[in-house]
Amino acid sequence: MKVSVIGTGYVGLVSGVCLSEKGHNVVCVDVDKEKVEKINSGIPPIYERDLEELLRKNINLNLKADTDLFKAVMETEISLISVGTPFNGDKIDLSFIEMVSGDIGKALKEKKAYHMVVVKSTVVPGTTDEVVLPILEKFSGKKAGIDFGIGMNPEFLREGEAVQDFMSPDRIVMGAIDKKALGYLEELYRPFNNVDKLRTNNKTAEMIKYTSNSLLATMISFSNEIANLCAVIGDIDVVDVMRGVHMDNRLSPIMPNGKRITPSITTYIEAGCGFGGSCFPKDVKALIAHGKQKGRPMLLLDAVIQVNQEQPLQVVDMLKKHFPSLKGIRIAILGLAFKPDTTDMRESPAIPIVKELLTQGAGIQAYDPVASAEAKKIFTDYQIQYCDTLHQTVDNVQAVVLLTRWEEFSKIPSLLADLETQPLFVDGRRMLDKELIARYEGIGL
Ligand code: UGA
């Protein structure tokens, strides 16, 4: 199929590259000339495992990037909209979606053949039918369902695993206004055999995406609320509590051979210093705002956000149990990214924690295997000493605080054991074995 992908952010670029790998003929469109040039020379503007390899393999064969949206629509059969939908504090900002829809509409005006438009960006229920469709009709002077089709196809890509998630998806959700439009999505995803495909209307497809992320975020905040209660009751470790909960046959099924499988969903039912990233906080807030607008307040999701906003401060409270004043206390921060295997700092719990510690007068030395450069852009007005090695970071400090589950941090117990004086260790992710560390504190302990 001839496919245009509008927007080369992390969703757009991964989708474009992977669809070309699956045999489609793809043009990725972006207004940013520099990005387009980079892509055309085989360099992905974002880091995502395996992306560069696939991009290099397909570029200039059945993949190219261009700034010309009009031409891209004219030359392809189907356009996927994957531009950003940021949350502006009040509701999701649809201005990029609206702009691109207008531009596609202008191209459709000139186009003789039927064209299929698909929203891939995360948008609140109703956006495809009530915002994108009317704009397309207005600018093209044509009719949806007759001259062009419209659909909604959410993505379920995890950062760091995006290529793998796209190439081997757990599900494909295809929303469409009618059979003809759905037929285009069927064709697009024909190379994905043996994948469960859900065919539905656009609003339902939009809602599935929000519901999926809201459920995961709810499980995290739920686990954190339980952890905080465990901590104040005393003599309970939330890690043991959750281990007992995970053993529920419905969460970790016992197979006919008597062995248990532990699905990765259980990792969202663990205590930590809170969720972050570009999706969970933004999506949950957008759904809450949408509910409010529809006259249906989302009480549970409100609490999910509230718990998550307060959770990073649990780490500060644990430090204050040992150092009533943090003034002049030297603290090592391990992990800045919102999760391991990414440079992404967006909404990372490390941000409020580091800021609060500095405000209270602590001195900070920080280490992240890959996110320090991103962190420097965020902490511009804050004094932080960035370290190059783990060893250097934990040296000469009174406390060590772990905020991201980087694999490398499993070396910490032996590193600490070699030190002459033992710093306090605060485990913000309950990653390490408390028995292996002399002065251990953790969320939910
Ligand atoms: C999330 C969803 O997992 C994807 O399914 C979805 O497509 C994506 O948002 C999106 O909407 O684009 P992502 O933000 O990359 O993906 O991150 P996750 O790996 O799910 O992590 C999100 C938060 O959950 C992080 O703060 C992380 O610390 C926490 N988390 C993650 C856990 O608590 N446990 C885990 O096992 C994984």
PDB file of N, CA and C in Angstrom, residues 14 17-18 21 44 46-58 160-165 167:
ATOM      1  N   VAL A  14       8.277   5.592  14.194  1.00  0.00           N
ATOM      2  CA  VAL A  14       8.298   4.136  14.418  1.00  0.00           C
ATOM      3  C   VAL A  14       7.266   3.474  13.496  1.00  0.00           C
ATOM      4  N   VAL A  17       8.541   3.644   9.743  1.00  0.00           N
ATOM      5  CA  VAL A  17       9.661   2.726   9.492  1.00  0.00           C
ATOM      6  C   VAL A  17       9.173   1.270   9.514  1.00  0.00           C
ATOM      7  N   CYS A  18       8.369   0.936  10.523  1.00  0.00           N
ATOM      8  CA  CYS A  18       7.920  -0.456  10.652  1.00  0.00           C
ATOM      9  C   CYS A  18       6.974  -0.842   9.515  1.00  0.00           C
ATOM     10  N   GLU A  21       9.025  -1.653   6.627  1.00  0.00           N
ATOM     11  CA  GLU A  21       9.665  -2.959   6.834  1.00  0.00           C
ATOM     12  C   GLU A  21       8.678  -4.099   6.518  1.00  0.00           C
ATOM     13  N   PRO A  44      17.813   8.349  12.731  1.00  0.00           N
ATOM     14  CA  PRO A  44      16.558   8.657  13.410  1.00  0.00           C
ATOM     15  C   PRO A  44      16.738   9.850  14.365  1.00  0.00           C
ATOM     16  N   ILE A  46      15.162  10.435  16.977  1.00  0.00           N
ATOM     17  CA  ILE A  46      14.951  10.004  18.365  1.00  0.00           C
ATOM     18  C   ILE A  46      15.663   8.675  18.559  1.00  0.00           C
ATOM     19  N   TYR A  47      15.964   8.345  19.838  1.00  0.00           N
ATOM     20  CA  TYR A  47      16.571   7.041  20.053  1.00  0.00           C
ATOM     21  C   TYR A  47      15.486   6.015  20.386  1.00  0.00           C
ATOM     22  N   GLU A  48      15.488   4.930  19.699  1.00  0.00           N
ATOM     23  CA  GLU A  48      14.579   3.824  20.003  1.00  0.00           C
ATOM     24  C   GLU A  48      15.291   2.572  19.518  1.00  0.00           C
ATOM     25  N   ARG A  49      15.396   1.585  20.389  1.00  0.00           N
ATOM     26  CA  ARG A  49      16.159   0.385  20.037  1.00  0.00           C
ATOM     27  C   ARG A  49      15.713  -0.207  18.690  1.00  0.00           C
ATOM     28  N   ASP A  50      16.668  -0.601  17.855  1.00  0.00           N
ATOM     29  CA  ASP A  50      16.444  -1.230  16.535  1.00  0.00           C
ATOM     30  C   ASP A  50      15.892  -0.284  15.471  1.00  0.00           C
ATOM     31  N   LEU A  51      15.588   0.952  15.842  1.00  0.00           N
ATOM     32  CA  LEU A  51      14.970   1.849  14.863  1.00  0.00           C
ATOM     33  C   LEU A  51      15.956   2.229  13.764  1.00  0.00           C
ATOM     34  N   GLU A  52      17.187   2.547  14.175  1.00  0.00           N
ATOM     35  CA  GLU A  52      18.185   2.979  13.198  1.00  0.00           C
ATOM     36  C   GLU A  52      18.439   1.879  12.158  1.00  0.00           C
ATOM     37  N   GLU A  53      18.540   0.663  12.638  1.00  0.00           N
ATOM     38  CA  GLU A  53      18.823  -0.461  11.744  1.00  0.00           C
ATOM     39  C   GLU A  53      17.714  -0.597  10.679  1.00  0.00           C
ATOM     40  N   LEU A  54      16.449  -0.531  11.140  1.00  0.00           N
ATOM     41  CA  LEU A  54      15.332  -0.679  10.191  1.00  0.00           C
ATOM     42  C   LEU A  54      15.223   0.530   9.266  1.00  0.00           C
ATOM     43  N   LEU A  55      15.518   1.701   9.809  1.00  0.00           N
ATOM     44  CA  LEU A  55      15.456   2.915   8.988  1.00  0.00           C
ATOM     45  C   LEU A  55      16.495   2.821   7.876  1.00  0.00           C
ATOM     46  N   ARG A  56      17.717   2.474   8.246  1.00  0.00           N
ATOM     47  CA  ARG A  56      18.802   2.364   7.249  1.00  0.00           C
ATOM     48  C   ARG A  56      18.478   1.316   6.187  1.00  0.00           C
ATOM     49  N   LYS A  57      17.835   0.246   6.634  1.00  0.00           N
ATOM     50  CA  LYS A  57      17.520  -0.841   5.707  1.00  0.00           C
ATOM     51  C   LYS A  57      16.493  -0.396   4.657  1.00  0.00           C
ATOM     52  N   ASN A  58      15.529   0.436   5.060  1.00  0.00           N
ATOM     53  CA  ASN A  58      14.402   0.737   4.161  1.00  0.00           C
ATOM     54  C   ASN A  58      14.457   2.095   3.473  1.00  0.00           C
ATOM     55  N   GLY A 160      11.121   2.691  24.338  1.00  0.00           N
ATOM     56  CA  GLY A 160      12.204   1.731  24.568  1.00  0.00           C
ATOM     57  C   GLY A 160      11.912   0.391  23.903  1.00  0.00           C
ATOM     58  N   GLU A 161      10.628   0.067  23.771  1.00  0.00           N
ATOM     59  CA  GLU A 161      10.229  -1.217  23.157  1.00  0.00           C
ATOM     60  C   GLU A 161       9.371  -0.945  21.931  1.00  0.00           C
ATOM     61  N   ALA A 162       9.394   0.292  21.433  1.00  0.00           N
ATOM     62  CA  ALA A 162       8.411   0.695  20.429  1.00  0.00           C
ATOM     63  C   ALA A 162       8.490  -0.123  19.142  1.00  0.00           C
ATOM     64  N   VAL A 163       9.704  -0.400  18.662  1.00  0.00           N
ATOM     65  CA  VAL A 163       9.839  -1.138  17.400  1.00  0.00           C
ATOM     66  C   VAL A 163       9.304  -2.565  17.576  1.00  0.00           C
ATOM     67  N   GLN A 164       9.729  -3.175  18.657  1.00  0.00           N
ATOM     68  CA  GLN A 164       9.274  -4.536  18.965  1.00  0.00           C
ATOM     69  C   GLN A 164       7.751  -4.553  19.133  1.00  0.00           C
ATOM     70  N   ASP A 165       7.200  -3.559  19.849  1.00  0.00           N
ATOM     71  CA  ASP A 165       5.746  -3.495  20.052  1.00  0.00           C
ATOM     72  C   ASP A 165       5.002  -3.299  18.737  1.00  0.00           C
ATOM     73  N   MET A 167       6.178  -4.173  15.613  1.00  0.00           N
ATOM     74  CA  MET A 167       6.364  -5.325  14.726  1.00  0.00           C
ATOM     75  C   MET A 167       5.600  -6.559  15.224  1.00  0.00           C
TER      76      MET A 167
END
